[in-house]
Short mmCIF file of C-alpha atoms in Angstrom, two decimals:
data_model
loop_
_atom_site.label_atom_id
_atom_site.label_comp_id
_atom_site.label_asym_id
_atom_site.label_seq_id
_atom_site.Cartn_x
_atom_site.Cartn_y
_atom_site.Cartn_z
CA UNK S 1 18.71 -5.82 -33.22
CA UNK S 2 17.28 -6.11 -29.32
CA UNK S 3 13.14 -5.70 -29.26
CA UNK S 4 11.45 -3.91 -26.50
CA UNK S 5 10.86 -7.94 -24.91
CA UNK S 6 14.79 -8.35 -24.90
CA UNK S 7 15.19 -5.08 -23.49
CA UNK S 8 11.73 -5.61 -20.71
CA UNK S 9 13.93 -9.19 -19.45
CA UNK S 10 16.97 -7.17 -18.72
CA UNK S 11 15.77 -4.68 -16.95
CA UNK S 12 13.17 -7.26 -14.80
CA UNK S 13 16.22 -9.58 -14.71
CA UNK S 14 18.50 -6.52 -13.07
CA UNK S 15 15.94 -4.90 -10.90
CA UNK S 16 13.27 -7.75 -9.81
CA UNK S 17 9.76 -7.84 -9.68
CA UNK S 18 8.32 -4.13 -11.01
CA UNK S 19 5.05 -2.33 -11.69
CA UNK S 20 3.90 -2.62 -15.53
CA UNK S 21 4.30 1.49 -15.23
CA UNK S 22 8.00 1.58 -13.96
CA UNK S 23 8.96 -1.09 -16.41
CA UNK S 24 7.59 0.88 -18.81
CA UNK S 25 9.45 4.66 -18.24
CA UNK S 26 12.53 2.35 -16.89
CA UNK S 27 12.32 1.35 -20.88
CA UNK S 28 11.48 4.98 -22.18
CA UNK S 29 14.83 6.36 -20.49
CA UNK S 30 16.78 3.44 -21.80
CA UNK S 31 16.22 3.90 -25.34
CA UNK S 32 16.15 8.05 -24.54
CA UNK S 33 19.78 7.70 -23.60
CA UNK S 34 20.83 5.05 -25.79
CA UNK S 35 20.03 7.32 -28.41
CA UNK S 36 22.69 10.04 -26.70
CA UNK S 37 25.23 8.29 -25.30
CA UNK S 38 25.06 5.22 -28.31
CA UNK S 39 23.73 7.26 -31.03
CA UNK S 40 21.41 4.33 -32.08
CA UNK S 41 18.23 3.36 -30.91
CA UNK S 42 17.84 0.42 -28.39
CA UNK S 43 15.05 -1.21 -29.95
CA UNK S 44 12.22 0.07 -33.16
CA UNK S 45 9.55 -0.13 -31.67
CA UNK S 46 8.15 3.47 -30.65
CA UNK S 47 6.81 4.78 -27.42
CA UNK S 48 3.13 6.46 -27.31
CA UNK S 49 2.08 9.69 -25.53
CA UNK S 50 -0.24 7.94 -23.36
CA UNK S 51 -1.76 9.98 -20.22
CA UNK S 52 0.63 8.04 -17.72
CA UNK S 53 3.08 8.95 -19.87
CA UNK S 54 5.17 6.93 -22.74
CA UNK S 55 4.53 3.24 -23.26
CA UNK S 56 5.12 0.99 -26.01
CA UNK S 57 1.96 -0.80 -27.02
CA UNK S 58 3.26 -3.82 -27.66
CA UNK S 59 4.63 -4.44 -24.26
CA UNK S 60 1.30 -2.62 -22.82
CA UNK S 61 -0.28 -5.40 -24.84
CA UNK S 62 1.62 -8.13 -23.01
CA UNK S 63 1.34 -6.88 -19.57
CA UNK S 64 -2.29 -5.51 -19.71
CA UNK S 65 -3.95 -5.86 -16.83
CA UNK S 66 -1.21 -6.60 -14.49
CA UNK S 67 -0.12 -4.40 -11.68
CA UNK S 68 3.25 -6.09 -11.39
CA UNK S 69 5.33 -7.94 -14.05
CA UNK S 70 8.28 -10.07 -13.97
CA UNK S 71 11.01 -11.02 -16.45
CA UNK S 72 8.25 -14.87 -17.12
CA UNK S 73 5.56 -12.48 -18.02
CA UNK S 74 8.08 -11.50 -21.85
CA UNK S 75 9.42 -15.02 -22.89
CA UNK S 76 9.59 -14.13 -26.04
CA UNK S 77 12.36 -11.32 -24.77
CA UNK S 78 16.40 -12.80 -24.10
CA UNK S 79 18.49 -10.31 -22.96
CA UNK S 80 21.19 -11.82 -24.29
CA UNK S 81 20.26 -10.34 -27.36
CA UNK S 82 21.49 -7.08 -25.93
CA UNK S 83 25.26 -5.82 -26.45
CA UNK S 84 27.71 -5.66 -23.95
CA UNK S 85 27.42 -2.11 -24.77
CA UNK S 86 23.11 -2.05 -24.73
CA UNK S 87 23.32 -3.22 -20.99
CA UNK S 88 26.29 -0.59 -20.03
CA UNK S 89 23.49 2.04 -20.99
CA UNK S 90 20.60 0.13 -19.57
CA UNK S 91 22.51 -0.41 -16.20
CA UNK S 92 23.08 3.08 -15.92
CA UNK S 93 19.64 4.23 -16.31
CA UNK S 94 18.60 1.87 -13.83
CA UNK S 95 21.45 3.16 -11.60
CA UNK S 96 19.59 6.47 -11.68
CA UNK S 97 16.36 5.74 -12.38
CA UNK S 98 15.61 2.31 -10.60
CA UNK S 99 14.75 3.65 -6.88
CA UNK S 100 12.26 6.31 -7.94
CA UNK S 101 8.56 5.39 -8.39
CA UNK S 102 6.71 4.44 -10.57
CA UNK S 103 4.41 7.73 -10.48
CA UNK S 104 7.93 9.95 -9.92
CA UNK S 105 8.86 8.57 -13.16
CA UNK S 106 5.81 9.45 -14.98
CA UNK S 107 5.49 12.70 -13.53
CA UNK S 108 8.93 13.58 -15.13
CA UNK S 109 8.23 12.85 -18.40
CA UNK S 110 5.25 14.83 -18.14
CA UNK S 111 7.90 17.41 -17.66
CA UNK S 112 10.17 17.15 -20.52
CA UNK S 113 9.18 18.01 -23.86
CA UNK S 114 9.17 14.69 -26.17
CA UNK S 115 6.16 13.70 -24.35
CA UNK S 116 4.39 17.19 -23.99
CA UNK S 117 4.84 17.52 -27.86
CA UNK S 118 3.85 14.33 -28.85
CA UNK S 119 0.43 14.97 -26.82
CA UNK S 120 0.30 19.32 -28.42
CA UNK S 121 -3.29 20.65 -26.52
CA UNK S 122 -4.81 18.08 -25.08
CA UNK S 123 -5.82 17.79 -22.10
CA UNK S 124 -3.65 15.86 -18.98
CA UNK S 125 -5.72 12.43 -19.17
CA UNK S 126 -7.43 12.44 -22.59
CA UNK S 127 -6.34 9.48 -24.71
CA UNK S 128 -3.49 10.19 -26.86
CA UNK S 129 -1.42 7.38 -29.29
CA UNK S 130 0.82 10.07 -30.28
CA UNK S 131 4.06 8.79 -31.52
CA UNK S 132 6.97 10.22 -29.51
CA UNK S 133 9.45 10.32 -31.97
CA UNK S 134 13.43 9.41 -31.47
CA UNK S 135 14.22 12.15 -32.99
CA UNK S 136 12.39 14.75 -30.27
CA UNK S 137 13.77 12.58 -27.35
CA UNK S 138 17.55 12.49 -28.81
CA UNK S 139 17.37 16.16 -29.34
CA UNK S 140 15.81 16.81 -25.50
CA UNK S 141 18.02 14.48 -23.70
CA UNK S 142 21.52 15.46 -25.81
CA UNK S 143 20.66 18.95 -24.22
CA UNK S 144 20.38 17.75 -20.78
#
């Protein structure tokens, strides 16, 4: 199975040079409608309800305290781990999703419910390591 790395190179190898936020919610949506359209997940590793919105730690761990990233920053990732099938659904979110900002994206999923569930009462920028589970985001998305 593709990791969150594998899945970080792709999309950095399709779009280019991207903010460490961007490639972060480019990654949420990925695995949000790989979990529709696919009916499996992407990659295991889960996404947090951080105040910016989700973001897998481990990557957040790799790219901490970097504005921008690139595809060299995740050598352990190989997209060519990915399915023909993985980077049908990853192309398409970055068909839609690619040209919007980084804070557009974030702003979104503080929108939708997945995120605003994982984080219940608290306040917009209190820390939160909420899991957002698959579960919440297939059910949300499959209804879009």
């Amino acid at each position: 199975m593709a990791n969150i790395f594998d899945v970080a190179s792709y999309i950095l190898e399709s779009i280019g040079t991207s903010s460490a936020m961007k490639l972060q919610k480019l990654a949420y949506y990925s695995q949000a409608w790989s979990l529709v359209w696919d009916e499996e997940e992407l990659f295991e590793e889960d996404f947090e309800a951080w105040a910016n919105g989700p973001v897998v730690r481990s990557l957040y761990n790799k790219h901490r305290g970097m504005f921008k990233v690139s595809a060299d920053v995740f050598p352990e990732g190989d997209s060519d781990n990915l399915t023909d099938e993985q980077k049908d659904t990853i192309d398409k979110v970055l068909e839609f999703y690619s040209d919007k900002t980084a804070q557009w994206l974030s702003n979104l999923t503080h929108k939708e419910s997945p995120w605003k569930e994982a984080r219940g009462s608290l306040e917009a920028m209190d820390n939160c390591n909420e899991i957002i589970t698959k579960a919440s985001m297939a059910e949300y998305y499959s209804a879009l």
